[in-house]
Amino acid sequence: MQNNLQPSAEVCVNRSAIKTIYTHFEKSFFKSEKYKLTSEIGKTSLGVKGTKTLVDAKTITAIDPEFPNAIIKLGAERFHRCFNCGNCTAICPLTQDKASYPRKLIRYAVMGLEERVTSSADPWLCYYCGECSDYCPRDADPGSFMMALRRLLIQKYSIVSKAFFNKIAAAITWIVLTIIAALGIYFFRGHSPNLETVDLSSFLSIDFIHDAGLAVGAVVGLFALLNLISMYRSIAKGISYSYSKVESRNPALWIKNFFKTIIYEVAAQLKYSKCLKKSRYVAHLALFWGFLGLFVATLIVFGIDFYGLQISRVVPFVIGVISGVVMLYGSIYFIIARLKKKETYAMYSYHTDWVFLILLFLAGVTGFLLAIFVKVNLPMESYITYAVHLIVVFDLLISAPFTKFAHAIYRPLALWIDSTVRESPIIGGIMGGGRGG
Amino acid sequence: MAKPVLVIGGGIAGIQASLDLADQGVKVYLVEKLPSIGGKMARLDKTFPTLDCASCILTPKMVSVARHPNIELLTYSEVVEVKGSAGDFHVKVLKKPRYVDEDKCIGCGECIAKCPSKVPDEFNMGMSQRKAIYFLFPQAVPLKATIDKEHCLYFTKNICRVCERICPTKAVNFEQKPETLELNVASIIIATGYELMDPHLAATYGYGKYSNVYLSLEFERLVSSTGPTGGEIVRRSDNKHPKSIAFIQCVCSRDVKINPNCSAFCCMASVKHAILAKEHLPEVDCTIFYMDLRAFGKGYQEFYNRAMKEFDIKFIRAKPAKIEEDPETKDLIITYDDTLTSIKRTMRVDMVVLAVGVKPVYPEVLPLKIGEDGYVCLKDPIMESIASTIDGIYVVGVAAGAKDIPDSVVQAGSAAAKASILAGV
């Protein structure tokens, strides 16, 4: 932009010249290619009949023609083929009434209305059963589109997440994290590990594990909370477009639905069971409960060692073994599914899908190897496996709020908000109102 | 002296091509595999956009064909071999035996009345029954009885022979043999038309499973006074008039997984059906579920507007995903996403009519190059859109691409002009 607000001595400053310069300045500063001047359009009343949603010019014309490319890069290559027939939304077992995804979101995306797409909680309500993609007459693959949206939203909710999604940045990030973990273990290792018999605490002091665990837990917890807040703020922006009535004033409803979400959707994942074939539902439940069980087993061990918890060590050992098996089953099921590429959801795997599964699988495998090596008394092997296990678990946990793992907090929040705020709750049958899947 | 021309297919396009050639003095062999000419148009009740009675405008042409001195009508026949090149084709035609002597049969129908063997009537899309000896339809040209060998009790079980005894002119001849004719023609015009796509490919609509889901052609027969119910629109399940009918467009059309082509005339056909339904049952609620309502011809947009304004037919822009049936009432529940209001809904209707897509039919013996879209490759899709890649062979009507009746008739005339050049007129 030319800066000739300093006129030369010869040039006679005239009003129209200044006006032109100022308009040019204003246009480029406020990016008027994107936003039309408010005075030209004025305010209009949009929204579903019966609501008073005033949308001003900025929001109407906030079109970003590059937005669809961002989604294409995240693994949805064909959604622009959509010709808006509505077949996908109609066949989706989870949509009803005004919950008009995936079609509406595809329409917004094709039109470049980024804010309407990123302020929607709908991508988290989709379970990728793949029916929409199976029946799409244009083969636009709306299922992949919703999956790409989830990847996009993870990056949107937390700026740090971008480091895990761009292929090169992700490779660097994982390497750096692994090095940090390895260095941590190196610097805090015991100086005389017992090489005759396995004594894990001689390799790495149990205090170190405890303190490092607490530190990682605190960091992860903090970032998880920050990201949840970021997600809520993002959704709140979109409430005027997606929901016709905001019934969020009732705290009792919020509390009731919070517990309902935890029980029916986090614990039992009932929605998942409705629209998918049983084996996938079971495998995912296994992955979730396996991981949770291992976490609980670790907590119990901490409790015994540091907080005087009076339980036999057999309890966490048994929980750990069962959970480990269950989690291994889940991770192997999905790794095989993604290799076979037979089911719709498994046909295309982004690198974030693979990293998450492989880390879970490695955590399980190294855990079992460790238990075996300890049992048959192989000290060096045990210590090395222990170190690898810790590095894998560290990588998995520290990145959790920023990678695919984060769906574990985003989905429940979306389900909770949706059930409370939507006029006709999207989760029919279980959460009340409307028809179920 | 002009050489003869072969026209394969006795639908409206084949009929028109034959007449246009014959009127110029060219001899025409019109080969039709069914016992009568008339094609799909003979099954229609009315034609859009004028709502002309289809038979009333078709049958005079059919009769002209039968009477024309220059046209040799070879019905119940098929082309079995083609050799040669433009201007000099050697064709073998197999005349299948009707087991009825065409010279003796007077079309009185006594044999049909007495025949004990009943068969689902293909002309009425299986919704009524015909006999093993039959006319394709009452206005068949030629009006000669035909015995369906596969269902005739004499051929299958060696009993009966009632038709032989009853026939006043002794026309029934069970000893009739197939005849092979060898023809030498200058040009061949293919007007073999279309078949409906298999509606079971769109399994979510439940055709065949749910009794009140109909195909477009089935509804056409239902609405016709010559049809299985005499023009009464009644449901298969309970024989009652429907109070609401839904028409679903683009079934097995415009779907890359089934058939990517648009079948052109089904949007207009469904608008026509909805209007006819309103004319038969003024109280019925008609809703058409469309993706794009294709009103591509002269007078079509006005026809569509008329449907909305005058007949109060509802149009919903949505492709319904599935149909479910209420097991007690046999009513149908359609699930769709109304794309103009972005609200997902279900609609309960008494009857559903599926506008099923079409696929072209070609004689197997001809080495025609078929394109990726399933239609024959044309010499030049813009400037020579009826010439196949083989010189001297022309393709007209829906066989050359889904189109309506006016365009088929025009193409037929164009092919006749080109064929007559080869014939040496």
Short mmCIF file of C-alpha atoms in Angstrom, two decimals, chain B residues 6-159:
data_model
loop_
_atom_site.label_atom_id
_atom_site.label_comp_id
_atom_site.label_asym_id
_atom_site.label_seq_id
_atom_site.Cartn_x
_atom_site.Cartn_y
_atom_site.Cartn_z
CA LEU B 6 -34.02 -51.79 -42.38
CA VAL B 7 -35.55 -50.21 -39.30
CA ILE B 8 -35.02 -52.15 -36.07
CA GLY B 9 -37.55 -51.31 -33.39
CA GLY B 10 -41.22 -50.53 -33.78
CA GLY B 11 -41.67 -47.77 -31.24
CA ILE B 12 -42.65 -44.23 -32.17
CA ALA B 13 -39.15 -43.49 -33.53
CA GLY B 14 -39.05 -46.62 -35.65
CA ILE B 15 -42.60 -46.02 -36.87
CA GLN B 16 -41.85 -42.43 -37.84
CA ALA B 17 -38.62 -43.38 -39.62
CA SER B 18 -40.45 -46.10 -41.55
CA LEU B 19 -43.22 -43.75 -42.61
CA ASP B 20 -40.81 -41.00 -43.64
CA LEU B 21 -38.83 -43.43 -45.74
CA ALA B 22 -41.84 -45.20 -47.22
CA ASP B 23 -43.46 -41.92 -48.21
CA GLN B 24 -40.39 -41.21 -50.31
CA GLY B 25 -40.78 -44.47 -52.16
CA VAL B 26 -38.17 -46.43 -50.28
CA LYS B 27 -39.01 -49.97 -49.24
CA VAL B 28 -38.75 -50.43 -45.49
CA TYR B 29 -38.42 -53.58 -43.42
CA LEU B 30 -39.63 -52.77 -39.94
CA VAL B 31 -38.45 -55.42 -37.49
CA GLU B 32 -39.98 -55.52 -34.02
CA LYS B 33 -39.27 -58.17 -31.42
CA LEU B 34 -42.66 -57.92 -29.71
CA PRO B 35 -45.83 -59.20 -31.37
CA SER B 36 -46.96 -55.62 -32.04
CA ILE B 37 -45.43 -52.26 -32.85
CA GLY B 38 -46.12 -49.24 -30.64
CA GLY B 39 -43.28 -49.50 -28.13
CA LYS B 40 -43.40 -47.72 -24.79
CA MET B 41 -45.64 -44.96 -26.14
CA ALA B 42 -48.45 -47.47 -26.51
CA ARG B 43 -48.34 -47.96 -22.75
CA LEU B 44 -48.77 -44.28 -21.99
CA ASP B 45 -52.08 -42.79 -21.04
CA LYS B 46 -51.32 -39.18 -21.88
CA THR B 47 -48.25 -37.38 -23.16
CA PHE B 48 -46.75 -34.25 -21.67
CA PRO B 49 -47.00 -31.27 -21.97
CA THR B 50 -50.22 -31.20 -23.91
CA LEU B 51 -51.86 -34.16 -22.16
CA ASP B 52 -52.74 -35.60 -25.56
CA CYS B 53 -54.03 -39.15 -25.43
CA ALA B 54 -50.97 -41.20 -26.38
CA SER B 55 -52.87 -43.91 -28.21
CA CYS B 56 -54.89 -41.35 -30.15
CA ILE B 57 -51.79 -39.88 -31.72
CA LEU B 58 -49.89 -43.14 -32.00
CA THR B 59 -52.41 -45.60 -33.40
CA PRO B 60 -53.10 -43.71 -36.64
CA LYS B 61 -49.39 -43.94 -37.39
CA MET B 62 -49.37 -47.60 -36.46
CA VAL B 63 -52.22 -48.23 -38.88
CA SER B 64 -50.44 -46.23 -41.59
CA VAL B 65 -47.44 -48.47 -41.14
CA ALA B 66 -49.59 -51.58 -41.44
CA ARG B 67 -51.29 -50.31 -44.57
CA HIS B 68 -48.36 -48.73 -46.31
CA PRO B 69 -47.46 -50.57 -49.49
CA ASN B 70 -43.77 -49.78 -49.00
CA ILE B 71 -43.47 -51.10 -45.47
CA GLU B 72 -43.00 -54.78 -44.75
CA LEU B 73 -43.89 -55.24 -41.12
CA LEU B 74 -41.95 -58.05 -39.47
CA THR B 75 -43.25 -58.29 -35.92
CA TYR B 76 -42.28 -60.96 -33.42
CA SER B 77 -38.93 -60.99 -35.26
CA GLU B 78 -35.34 -60.31 -34.42
CA VAL B 79 -32.23 -59.46 -36.38
CA VAL B 80 -29.74 -62.31 -36.01
CA GLU B 81 -26.94 -61.38 -38.35
CA VAL B 82 -25.59 -58.27 -40.01
CA LYS B 83 -22.80 -58.21 -42.56
CA GLY B 84 -21.61 -55.79 -45.16
CA SER B 85 -21.16 -52.08 -45.29
CA ALA B 86 -23.01 -48.84 -45.94
CA GLY B 87 -25.17 -49.18 -49.00
CA ASP B 88 -24.94 -52.97 -49.01
CA PHE B 89 -25.85 -54.66 -45.75
CA HIS B 90 -26.77 -58.34 -45.68
CA VAL B 91 -29.12 -58.97 -42.82
CA LYS B 92 -30.68 -62.14 -41.52
CA VAL B 93 -33.98 -61.76 -39.69
CA LEU B 94 -35.50 -64.53 -37.64
CA LYS B 95 -39.28 -64.57 -37.67
CA LYS B 96 -40.30 -66.31 -34.48
CA PRO B 97 -43.33 -68.57 -34.86
CA ARG B 98 -46.58 -67.18 -33.46
CA TYR B 99 -48.17 -70.60 -34.01
CA VAL B 100 -50.97 -68.57 -35.57
CA ASP B 101 -51.26 -68.16 -39.33
CA GLU B 102 -51.15 -64.41 -39.90
CA ASP B 103 -53.05 -64.65 -43.16
CA LYS B 104 -55.93 -66.50 -41.55
CA CYS B 105 -56.19 -64.79 -38.15
CA ILE B 106 -58.93 -62.16 -38.09
CA GLY B 107 -58.21 -60.89 -34.58
CA CYS B 108 -61.59 -61.90 -33.16
CA GLY B 109 -60.15 -62.92 -29.78
CA GLU B 110 -62.21 -66.10 -29.31
CA CYS B 111 -59.07 -68.12 -28.64
CA ILE B 112 -57.98 -65.69 -25.95
CA ALA B 113 -61.30 -65.89 -24.16
CA LYS B 114 -61.10 -69.66 -23.91
CA CYS B 115 -57.40 -70.14 -23.12
CA PRO B 116 -57.00 -71.58 -19.61
CA SER B 117 -53.39 -70.60 -19.05
CA LYS B 118 -52.84 -67.29 -17.27
CA VAL B 119 -49.57 -65.36 -17.33
CA PRO B 120 -48.54 -62.01 -15.77
CA ASP B 121 -49.09 -59.37 -18.42
CA GLU B 122 -45.79 -57.64 -19.26
CA PHE B 123 -47.62 -54.84 -21.06
CA ASN B 124 -49.34 -53.95 -17.79
CA MET B 125 -46.04 -54.32 -15.91
CA GLY B 126 -47.19 -57.56 -14.33
CA MET B 127 -50.16 -55.92 -12.60
CA SER B 128 -52.73 -57.96 -14.49
CA GLN B 129 -52.82 -61.24 -16.36
CA ARG B 130 -53.00 -62.23 -19.97
CA LYS B 131 -53.44 -65.63 -21.50
CA ALA B 132 -50.83 -67.82 -23.14
CA ILE B 133 -52.40 -66.86 -26.45
CA TYR B 134 -52.73 -63.12 -26.52
CA PHE B 135 -52.73 -59.74 -28.21
CA LEU B 136 -50.04 -57.48 -26.80
CA PHE B 137 -52.76 -54.86 -26.26
CA PRO B 138 -56.23 -54.43 -27.77
CA GLN B 139 -55.04 -51.98 -30.43
CA ALA B 140 -52.11 -54.15 -31.47
CA VAL B 141 -50.77 -53.83 -34.98
CA PRO B 142 -50.91 -56.38 -36.50
CA LEU B 143 -53.93 -57.60 -34.60
CA LYS B 144 -52.90 -61.25 -34.79
CA ALA B 145 -52.92 -63.62 -31.83
CA THR B 146 -49.59 -64.92 -30.61
CA ILE B 147 -48.95 -68.05 -28.58
CA ASP B 148 -46.38 -67.73 -25.84
CA LYS B 149 -44.61 -71.06 -26.09
CA GLU B 150 -43.28 -71.02 -22.54
CA HIS B 151 -46.72 -70.85 -20.98
CA CYS B 152 -48.85 -72.66 -23.49
CA LEU B 153 -50.23 -75.87 -22.02
CA TYR B 154 -49.83 -77.70 -25.31
CA PHE B 155 -46.14 -76.94 -25.57
CA THR B 156 -45.38 -77.49 -21.91
CA LYS B 157 -47.68 -80.38 -21.03
CA ASN B 158 -49.07 -81.59 -24.35
CA ILE B 159 -52.68 -80.95 -23.35
#
